[in-house]
PDB file of C-alpha atoms in Angstrom:
ATOM      1  CA  UNK L 265      -9.085   7.865  11.898  1.00  0.00           C
ATOM      2  CA  UNK L 266      -6.703   5.378  13.498  1.00  0.00           C
ATOM      3  CA  UNK L 267      -6.978   3.948  17.000  1.00  0.00           C
ATOM      4  CA  UNK L 268      -4.327   6.448  18.143  1.00  0.00           C
ATOM      5  CA  UNK L 269      -6.626   9.322  17.233  1.00  0.00           C
ATOM      6  CA  UNK L 270      -4.499  10.442  14.289  1.00  0.00           C
ATOM      7  CA  UNK L 271      -5.575  10.618  10.679  1.00  0.00           C
ATOM      8  CA  UNK L 272      -4.171   8.256   8.055  1.00  0.00           C
ATOM      9  CA  UNK L 273      -3.436   8.966   4.419  1.00  0.00           C
ATOM     10  CA  UNK L 274      -6.224   7.954   2.111  1.00  0.00           C
ATOM     11  CA  UNK L 275      -5.233   5.281  -0.384  1.00  0.00           C
ATOM     12  CA  UNK L 276      -2.148   4.275   1.636  1.00  0.00           C
ATOM     13  CA  UNK L 277      -1.859   0.519   1.989  1.00  0.00           C
ATOM     14  CA  UNK L 278       0.193  -1.512   4.417  1.00  0.00           C
ATOM     15  CA  UNK L 279       3.920  -0.819   4.665  1.00  0.00           C
ATOM     16  CA  UNK L 280       5.981  -3.845   3.578  1.00  0.00           C
ATOM     17  CA  UNK L 281       7.899  -5.971   6.090  1.00  0.00           C
ATOM     18  CA  UNK L 282      10.730  -6.387   3.585  1.00  0.00           C
ATOM     19  CA  UNK L 283      11.442  -3.625   1.096  1.00  0.00           C
ATOM     20  CA  UNK L 284      12.351  -4.852  -2.387  1.00  0.00           C
ATOM     21  CA  UNK L 285      13.276  -2.123  -4.864  1.00  0.00           C
ATOM     22  CA  UNK L 286      11.457  -2.238  -8.178  1.00  0.00           C
ATOM     23  CA  UNK L 287      13.682  -3.191 -11.099  1.00  0.00           C
ATOM     24  CA  UNK L 288      11.748  -2.250 -14.211  1.00  0.00           C
ATOM     25  CA  UNK L 289      14.406  -3.730 -16.496  1.00  0.00           C
ATOM     26  CA  UNK L 290      14.102  -7.140 -14.833  1.00  0.00           C
ATOM     27  CA  UNK L 291      10.311  -6.914 -14.883  1.00  0.00           C
ATOM     28  CA  UNK L 292      10.391  -6.141 -18.609  1.00  0.00           C
ATOM     29  CA  UNK L 293      12.377  -9.376 -19.047  1.00  0.00           C
ATOM     30  CA  UNK L 294       9.726 -11.326 -17.148  1.00  0.00           C
ATOM     31  CA  UNK L 295      11.520 -11.505 -13.781  1.00  0.00           C
ATOM     32  CA  UNK L 296       9.624 -10.215 -10.745  1.00  0.00           C
ATOM     33  CA  UNK L 297      12.098  -9.237  -7.992  1.00  0.00           C
ATOM     34  CA  UNK L 298       9.368  -9.087  -5.328  1.00  0.00           C
ATOM     35  CA  UNK L 299       8.127 -12.583  -6.179  1.00  0.00           C
ATOM     36  CA  UNK L 300      11.686 -13.942  -6.256  1.00  0.00           C
ATOM     37  CA  UNK L 301      12.375 -12.452  -2.796  1.00  0.00           C
ATOM     38  CA  UNK L 302       9.113 -13.880  -1.435  1.00  0.00           C
ATOM     39  CA  UNK L 303      10.040 -17.361  -2.687  1.00  0.00           C
ATOM     40  CA  UNK L 304      13.482 -17.046  -1.075  1.00  0.00           C
ATOM     41  CA  UNK L 305      11.921 -16.003   2.247  1.00  0.00           C
ATOM     42  CA  UNK L 306       9.455 -18.915   2.180  1.00  0.00           C
ATOM     43  CA  UNK L 307      12.239 -21.411   1.433  1.00  0.00           C
ATOM     44  CA  UNK L 308      14.251 -20.045   4.376  1.00  0.00           C
ATOM     45  CA  UNK L 309      11.239 -20.327   6.692  1.00  0.00           C
ATOM     46  CA  UNK L 310      10.614 -23.927   5.644  1.00  0.00           C
ATOM     47  CA  UNK L 311      14.281 -24.764   6.331  1.00  0.00           C
ATOM     48  CA  UNK L 312      14.356 -23.089   9.742  1.00  0.00           C
ATOM     49  CA  UNK L 313      10.845 -23.762  11.060  1.00  0.00           C
ATOM     50  CA  UNK L 314       9.834 -26.806   9.047  1.00  0.00           C
ATOM     51  CA  UNK L 315       6.390 -27.572   7.726  1.00  0.00           C
ATOM     52  CA  UNK L 316       3.578 -29.499   9.327  1.00  0.00           C
ATOM     53  CA  UNK L 317       0.575 -30.246   7.132  1.00  0.00           C
ATOM     54  CA  UNK L 318      -2.755 -29.412   8.783  1.00  0.00           C
ATOM     55  CA  UNK L 319      -4.942 -32.315   9.837  1.00  0.00           C
ATOM     56  CA  UNK L 320      -7.820 -33.219   7.584  1.00  0.00           C
ATOM     57  CA  UNK L 321     -11.098 -32.021   9.113  1.00  0.00           C
ATOM     58  CA  UNK L 322     -13.712 -34.554  10.077  1.00  0.00           C
ATOM     59  CA  UNK L 323     -16.469 -35.284   7.582  1.00  0.00           C
ATOM     60  CA  UNK L 324     -19.759 -33.492   8.084  1.00  0.00           C
ATOM     61  CA  UNK L 325     -22.563 -35.476   9.590  1.00  0.00           C
ATOM     62  CA  UNK L 326     -25.660 -34.826   7.539  1.00  0.00           C
TER      63      UNK L 326
END
Protein backbone atom coordinates (compact mmCIF):
# COMPACT_ATOMS: atom_id res chain seq x y z
CA UNK A 1 0.00 0.00 0.00
CA UNK A 2 1.28 3.48 -0.84
CA UNK A 3 1.35 6.46 1.50
CA UNK A 4 -1.81 7.77 -0.20
CA UNK A 5 -3.71 4.69 0.94
CA UNK A 6 -4.02 3.26 -2.57
CA UNK A 7 -2.68 -0.05 -3.77
CA UNK A 8 0.20 -0.26 -6.24
CA UNK A 9 0.76 -2.81 -8.98
CA UNK A 10 3.01 -5.63 -7.95
CA UNK A 11 6.20 -5.85 -9.98
CA UNK A 12 5.85 -2.27 -11.27
CA UNK A 13 9.10 -0.36 -11.02
CA UNK A 14 9.72 3.36 -11.15
CA UNK A 15 8.35 5.32 -14.10
CA UNK A 16 11.16 6.86 -16.18
CA UNK A 17 11.85 10.61 -16.14
CA UNK A 18 12.66 10.50 -19.86
CA UNK A 19 10.93 7.97 -22.07
CA UNK A 20 13.17 6.40 -24.72
CA UNK A 21 11.42 4.01 -27.10
CA UNK A 22 13.06 0.62 -27.50
CA UNK A 23 14.61 0.09 -30.92
CA UNK A 24 15.23 -3.63 -31.19
CA UNK A 25 16.96 -3.26 -34.56
CA UNK A 26 19.52 -0.85 -33.10
CA UNK A 27 19.98 -3.06 -30.05
CA UNK A 28 20.63 -6.06 -32.31
CA UNK A 29 23.41 -4.00 -33.94
CA UNK A 30 24.95 -3.29 -30.54
CA UNK A 31 23.57 0.24 -30.06
CA UNK A 32 21.61 0.91 -26.87
CA UNK A 33 19.28 3.90 -27.39
CA UNK A 34 18.63 4.29 -23.65
CA UNK A 35 22.35 4.37 -22.86
CA UNK A 36 23.01 6.82 -25.70
CA UNK A 37 20.26 9.14 -24.39
CA UNK A 38 21.63 8.91 -20.84
CA UNK A 39 25.11 9.89 -22.05
CA UNK A 40 23.64 12.84 -23.97
CA UNK A 41 21.74 14.00 -20.87
CA UNK A 42 24.85 13.75 -18.67
CA UNK A 43 26.93 15.73 -21.18
CA UNK A 44 24.25 18.46 -21.24
CA UNK A 45 24.18 18.61 -17.44
CA UNK A 46 27.96 18.92 -17.26
CA UNK A 47 27.85 21.78 -19.79
CA UNK A 48 25.05 23.66 -18.03
CA UNK A 49 25.79 22.96 -14.36
CA UNK A 50 29.48 22.13 -14.45
CA UNK A 51 31.26 19.57 -12.34
CA UNK A 52 32.92 19.96 -8.98
CA UNK A 53 34.93 16.99 -7.73
CA UNK A 54 34.13 16.04 -4.13
CA UNK A 55 36.78 16.76 -1.52
CA UNK A 56 38.93 13.88 -0.39
CA UNK A 57 37.84 12.72 3.07
CA UNK A 58 40.25 12.99 5.94
CA UNK A 59 42.31 9.93 6.82
CA UNK A 60 41.05 7.77 9.66
CA UNK A 61 42.80 8.12 12.96
CA UNK A 62 43.49 4.65 14.26
